PDB file of C-alpha atoms in Angstrom:
ATOM      1  CA  GLN A  25       0.114   0.204  -0.021  1.00  0.00           C
ATOM      2  CA  GLU A  26       1.570   3.394  -1.404  1.00  0.00           C
ATOM      3  CA  GLU A  27       1.049   6.595   0.429  1.00  0.00           C
ATOM      4  CA  GLN A  28       1.711  10.037  -1.542  1.00  0.00           C
ATOM      5  CA  ILE A  29       2.699  12.994   0.605  1.00  0.00           C
ATOM      6  CA  GLY A  30       4.009  15.914  -1.160  1.00  0.00           C
ATOM      7  CA  LYS A  31       6.084  14.607  -3.913  1.00  0.00           C
ATOM      8  CA  TYR A  32       7.019  11.451  -2.209  1.00  0.00           C
ATOM      9  CA  LYS A  33       5.492   8.072  -2.688  1.00  0.00           C
ATOM     10  CA  PHE A  34       5.939   5.915   0.742  1.00  0.00           C
ATOM     11  CA  ALA A  35       5.903   1.889   0.101  1.00  0.00           C
ATOM     12  CA  GLN A  36       7.692  -0.820   1.410  1.00  0.00           C
ATOM     13  CA  PHE A  37       7.658  -0.888   4.899  1.00  0.00           C
ATOM     14  CA  THR A  38      10.963  -2.633   5.811  1.00  0.00           C
ATOM     15  CA  LYS A  39      11.265  -2.681   9.607  1.00  0.00           C
ATOM     16  CA  GLN A  40      10.190  -0.668  12.796  1.00  0.00           C
ATOM     17  CA  ASP A  41      12.933   0.152  15.452  1.00  0.00           C
ATOM     18  CA  SER A  42      12.582  -1.894  18.911  1.00  0.00           C
ATOM     19  CA  TYR A  43      10.764   0.853  20.803  1.00  0.00           C
ATOM     20  CA  GLY A  44       8.388   1.680  18.323  1.00  0.00           C
ATOM     21  CA  PHE A  45       9.487   5.308  17.827  1.00  0.00           C
ATOM     22  CA  PHE A  46      10.081   5.255  14.044  1.00  0.00           C
ATOM     23  CA  LYS A  47       9.164   3.025  10.997  1.00  0.00           C
ATOM     24  CA  TYR A  48      11.246   2.476   7.977  1.00  0.00           C
ATOM     25  CA  TYR A  49      10.238   3.056   4.284  1.00  0.00           C
ATOM     26  CA  VAL A  50      11.223   3.061   1.160  1.00  0.00           C
ATOM     27  CA  ALA A  51      10.296   6.379  -0.440  1.00  0.00           C
ATOM     28  CA  HIS A  52      10.081   7.182  -4.409  1.00  0.00           C
ATOM     29  CA  SER A  53       9.934  10.715  -5.800  1.00  0.00           C
ATOM     30  CA  GLN A  54       8.073  12.075  -8.530  1.00  0.00           C
ATOM     31  CA  ASP A  55      11.067  11.208 -10.922  1.00  0.00           C
ATOM     32  CA  ASP A  56      11.444   7.605  -9.559  1.00  0.00           C
ATOM     33  CA  GLN A  57      14.632   8.449  -7.539  1.00  0.00           C
ATOM     34  CA  ILE A  58      14.602   5.877  -4.336  1.00  0.00           C
ATOM     35  CA  PHE A  59      15.237   6.861  -1.010  1.00  0.00           C
ATOM     36  CA  THR A  60      15.310   5.665   2.542  1.00  0.00           C
ATOM     37  CA  SER A  61      12.963   7.486   4.763  1.00  0.00           C
ATOM     38  CA  TYR A  62      12.393   7.150   8.659  1.00  0.00           C
ATOM     39  CA  GLN A  63       8.691   7.996   9.585  1.00  0.00           C
ATOM     40  CA  PHE A  64       8.484   9.495  12.925  1.00  0.00           C
ATOM     41  CA  ASN A  65       4.926   9.902  15.089  1.00  0.00           C
ATOM     42  CA  ARG A  66       4.921  13.529  15.680  1.00  0.00           C
ATOM     43  CA  ARG A  67       3.161  13.030  19.225  1.00  0.00           C
ATOM     44  CA  LEU A  68       5.787  10.567  20.372  1.00  0.00           C
ATOM     45  CA  ILE A  69       8.735  13.066  19.017  1.00  0.00           C
ATOM     46  CA  GLU A  70       7.316  16.170  20.391  1.00  0.00           C
ATOM     47  CA  ILE A  71       6.870  14.708  24.202  1.00  0.00           C
ATOM     48  CA  THR A  72      10.450  12.873  24.328  1.00  0.00           C
ATOM     49  CA  PRO A  73      12.973  14.176  26.417  1.00  0.00           C
ATOM     50  CA  ASN A  74      15.475  13.983  23.421  1.00  0.00           C
ATOM     51  CA  PHE A  75      13.485  15.986  21.293  1.00  0.00           C
ATOM     52  CA  VAL A  76      15.482  19.100  21.492  1.00  0.00           C
ATOM     53  CA  GLU A  77      18.508  16.636  20.777  1.00  0.00           C
ATOM     54  CA  MET A  78      16.666  15.241  17.693  1.00  0.00           C
ATOM     55  CA  LYS A  79      16.149  18.705  16.075  1.00  0.00           C
ATOM     56  CA  LYS A  80      20.173  19.343  16.729  1.00  0.00           C
ATOM     57  CA  GLU A  81      20.555  15.988  14.891  1.00  0.00           C
ATOM     58  CA  ILE A  82      18.571  16.622  11.794  1.00  0.00           C
ATOM     59  CA  GLU A  83      20.160  20.163  11.388  1.00  0.00           C
ATOM     60  CA  ILE A  84      23.654  18.435  11.795  1.00  0.00           C
ATOM     61  CA  ILE A  85      22.694  15.896   9.096  1.00  0.00           C
ATOM     62  CA  GLY A  86      21.553  18.614   6.945  1.00  0.00           C
ATOM     63  CA  SER A  87      24.673  20.135   7.167  1.00  0.00           C
ATOM     64  CA  ILE A  88      27.001  17.493   6.263  1.00  0.00           C
ATOM     65  CA  SER A  89      28.042  16.779   2.568  1.00  0.00           C
ATOM     66  CA  HIS A  90      30.362  13.848   1.991  1.00  0.00           C
ATOM     67  CA  HIS A  91      30.714  11.095  -0.353  1.00  0.00           C
ATOM     68  CA  SER A  92      31.310   8.548   2.896  1.00  0.00           C
ATOM     69  CA  ILE A  93      28.495   9.655   4.885  1.00  0.00           C
ATOM     70  CA  GLN A  94      24.311   9.347   4.204  1.00  0.00           C
ATOM     71  CA  LYS A  95      23.079  12.259   2.244  1.00  0.00           C
ATOM     72  CA  PHE A  96      19.952  14.014   3.969  1.00  0.00           C
ATOM     73  CA  ILE A  97      17.718  14.816   1.157  1.00  0.00           C
ATOM     74  CA  ASP A  98      14.666  16.257   2.709  1.00  0.00           C
ATOM     75  CA  ILE A  99      11.981  16.659   5.592  1.00  0.00           C
ATOM     76  CA  VAL A 100       8.711  16.044   5.207  1.00  0.00           C
ATOM     77  CA  ILE A 101       5.663  16.711   7.950  1.00  0.00           C
ATOM     78  CA  ASP A 102       2.020  15.756   7.704  1.00  0.00           C
ATOM     79  CA  GLN A 103      -0.559  16.156  10.370  1.00  0.00           C
ATOM     80  CA  ASP A 104       0.652  12.871  12.225  1.00  0.00           C
ATOM     81  CA  TYR A 105       3.982  11.976  11.132  1.00  0.00           C
ATOM     82  CA  LEU A 106       7.756  13.639  10.299  1.00  0.00           C
ATOM     83  CA  TYR A 107       9.560  11.835   7.567  1.00  0.00           C
ATOM     84  CA  LEU A 108      13.393  12.160   7.092  1.00  0.00           C
ATOM     85  CA  ILE A 109      14.265  11.401   3.322  1.00  0.00           C
ATOM     86  CA  LEU A 110      17.556  10.224   3.132  1.00  0.00           C
ATOM     87  CA  GLU A 111      20.325   8.562   0.652  1.00  0.00           C
ATOM     88  CA  TYR A 112      18.719   5.069  -0.158  1.00  0.00           C
ATOM     89  CA  GLU A 113      20.423   2.200   1.763  1.00  0.00           C
ATOM     90  CA  ALA A 114      20.787  -0.579  -1.004  1.00  0.00           C
ATOM     91  CA  LYS A 115      22.359  -3.150   1.427  1.00  0.00           C
ATOM     92  CA  PRO A 116      22.952  -3.521   4.741  1.00  0.00           C
ATOM     93  CA  PHE A 117      26.391  -3.685   6.172  1.00  0.00           C
ATOM     94  CA  PHE A 118      26.357  -7.627   6.855  1.00  0.00           C
ATOM     95  CA  SER A 119      24.839  -8.440   3.472  1.00  0.00           C
ATOM     96  CA  ILE A 120      28.599  -8.633   2.015  1.00  0.00           C
ATOM     97  CA  PHE A 121      28.669 -11.841   4.208  1.00  0.00           C
ATOM     98  CA  ASP A 122      26.076 -14.134   2.611  1.00  0.00           C
ATOM     99  CA  SER A 123      26.134 -17.679   3.746  1.00  0.00           C
ATOM    100  CA  ARG A 124      28.318 -19.034   0.893  1.00  0.00           C
ATOM    101  CA  ASN A 125      31.019 -16.724   1.326  1.00  0.00           C
ATOM    102  CA  SER A 126      32.350 -15.502   4.732  1.00  0.00           C
ATOM    103  CA  SER A 127      35.168 -13.628   3.700  1.00  0.00           C
ATOM    104  CA  ILE A 128      35.785 -10.606   1.318  1.00  0.00           C
ATOM    105  CA  ASP A 129      39.137  -9.959  -0.690  1.00  0.00           C
ATOM    106  CA  GLU A 130      41.891  -7.576   0.619  1.00  0.00           C
ATOM    107  CA  LYS A 131      41.333  -4.855  -2.185  1.00  0.00           C
ATOM    108  CA  PHE A 132      37.819  -4.587  -1.254  1.00  0.00           C
ATOM    109  CA  ALA A 133      38.234  -4.757   2.481  1.00  0.00           C
ATOM    110  CA  LYS A 134      40.783  -1.929   2.021  1.00  0.00           C
ATOM    111  CA  ARG A 135      38.271   0.159   0.091  1.00  0.00           C
ATOM    112  CA  LEU A 136      35.755  -0.029   2.600  1.00  0.00           C
ATOM    113  CA  PHE A 137      37.883   0.500   5.369  1.00  0.00           C
ATOM    114  CA  ARG A 138      39.595   3.674   3.708  1.00  0.00           C
ATOM    115  CA  GLN A 139      35.676   5.094   2.661  1.00  0.00           C
ATOM    116  CA  LEU A 140      34.774   4.608   6.531  1.00  0.00           C
ATOM    117  CA  LEU A 141      37.995   6.689   7.380  1.00  0.00           C
ATOM    118  CA  GLU A 142      37.237   9.416   5.087  1.00  0.00           C
ATOM    119  CA  GLY A 143      34.026   9.989   6.689  1.00  0.00           C
ATOM    120  CA  ILE A 144      35.025   9.768   9.990  1.00  0.00           C
ATOM    121  CA  SER A 145      37.841  12.236   9.026  1.00  0.00           C
ATOM    122  CA  TYR A 146      35.528  14.411   7.542  1.00  0.00           C
ATOM    123  CA  LEU A 147      33.386  14.407  10.637  1.00  0.00           C
ATOM    124  CA  HIS A 148      36.284  15.305  13.073  1.00  0.00           C
ATOM    125  CA  GLN A 149      37.780  17.948  10.603  1.00  0.00           C
ATOM    126  CA  ASN A 150      34.508  19.983  11.049  1.00  0.00           C
ATOM    127  CA  GLY A 151      34.010  19.313  14.486  1.00  0.00           C
ATOM    128  CA  PHE A 152      31.866  16.210  14.671  1.00  0.00           C
ATOM    129  CA  SER A 153      31.890  13.090  16.378  1.00  0.00           C
ATOM    130  CA  HIS A 154      29.726  10.124  15.349  1.00  0.00           C
ATOM    131  CA  GLY A 155      28.996   8.600  18.722  1.00  0.00           C
ATOM    132  CA  ASP A 156      27.667   4.964  17.605  1.00  0.00           C
ATOM    133  CA  ILE A 157      29.912   3.304  14.893  1.00  0.00           C
ATOM    134  CA  ASN A 158      28.662  -0.462  14.462  1.00  0.00           C
ATOM    135  CA  PRO A 159      27.368  -2.573  11.731  1.00  0.00           C
ATOM    136  CA  ASN A 160      23.919  -0.974  12.251  1.00  0.00           C
ATOM    137  CA  SER A 161      25.649   2.383  11.080  1.00  0.00           C
ATOM    138  CA  LEU A 162      26.898   1.194   7.776  1.00  0.00           C
ATOM    139  CA  PHE A 163      25.158   0.263   4.643  1.00  0.00           C
ATOM    140  CA  PHE A 164      26.047   0.278   0.883  1.00  0.00           C
ATOM    141  CA  ASN A 165      24.701   2.447  -1.632  1.00  0.00           C
ATOM    142  CA  LYS A 166      23.675   0.749  -5.114  1.00  0.00           C
ATOM    143  CA  LYS A 167      27.800   1.510  -6.509  1.00  0.00           C
ATOM    144  CA  MET A 168      28.246  -0.309  -3.579  1.00  0.00           C
ATOM    145  CA  ASP A 169      30.110   2.289  -1.808  1.00  0.00           C
ATOM    146  CA  LEU A 170      30.047   2.078   2.170  1.00  0.00           C
ATOM    147  CA  LYS A 171      28.055   4.938   3.906  1.00  0.00           C
ATOM    148  CA  LEU A 172      28.043   5.976   7.419  1.00  0.00           C
ATOM    149  CA  SER A 173      24.524   6.819   8.933  1.00  0.00           C
ATOM    150  CA  GLY A 174      23.483   8.539  12.165  1.00  0.00           C
ATOM    151  CA  GLN A 175      21.121   5.680  12.798  1.00  0.00           C
ATOM    152  CA  ARG A 176      21.037   4.136  16.076  1.00  0.00           C
ATOM    153  CA  THR A 177      19.333   0.988  17.241  1.00  0.00           C
ATOM    154  CA  ASP A 178      18.587   2.535  20.731  1.00  0.00           C
ATOM    155  CA  ALA A 179      15.919   4.781  21.621  1.00  0.00           C
ATOM    156  CA  ASN A 180      18.144   7.656  21.124  1.00  0.00           C
ATOM    157  CA  VAL A 181      18.216   7.089  17.452  1.00  0.00           C
ATOM    158  CA  TRP A 182      18.924  10.110  16.073  1.00  0.00           C
ATOM    159  CA  ASN A 183      21.756  11.285  18.422  1.00  0.00           C
ATOM    160  CA  CYS A 184      24.611  10.055  16.981  1.00  0.00           C
ATOM    161  CA  PHE A 185      26.458  13.029  15.323  1.00  0.00           C
ATOM    162  CA  GLN A 186      27.545  15.263  18.030  1.00  0.00           C
ATOM    163  CA  ARG A 187      29.310  18.772  18.291  1.00  0.00           C
ATOM    164  CA  SER A 188      32.950  17.874  20.031  1.00  0.00           C
ATOM    165  CA  ARG A 189      34.695  19.845  22.329  1.00  0.00           C
ATOM    166  CA  GLN A 190      37.627  18.306  21.071  1.00  0.00           C
ATOM    167  CA  VAL A 191      38.601  16.150  18.407  1.00  0.00           C
ATOM    168  CA  ILE A 192      41.946  14.334  17.609  1.00  0.00           C
ATOM    169  CA  THR A 193      42.294  12.888  13.991  1.00  0.00           C
ATOM    170  CA  ALA A 194      45.379  11.553  12.453  1.00  0.00           C
ATOM    171  CA  PRO A 195      45.903  12.530   8.663  1.00  0.00           C
ATOM    172  CA  PHE A 196      45.965   9.741   6.040  1.00  0.00           C
TER     173      PHE A 196
END
């Protein structure tokens, strides 16, 4: 069942966080681009103690622009929900380890590690830290490039990117 809100069609409900705080959808734009969407119940987010931090997190996500970090696209608000529209998460990180192949080749591993470090370095150079890097905050786009997401798996779902007082980073 698809639902049209603004210029996006929300379809293919994929999963819900364990707290019932948000749902993941695949969203399609009018020009058939595909995005990942997080649907938040407005009533729930407005009463949560982390609402102010969540607003700050969304502002930070909107200001970040790097090829190794999930791109913020749009925010859509209707009467009941807030939809965060982000770059499409084509494959979860663990998808590279299927039942037939439990290892990856060294060249591919180096490429992934470099992409991850480039994203982290960008954050640090701009005074941010991630705060929760784990396999659930990594995914692949359609080109199999590794992307770092702001998603968390706990109730502080949008409290990953934070302004840091002091960030120490090593150059490549």
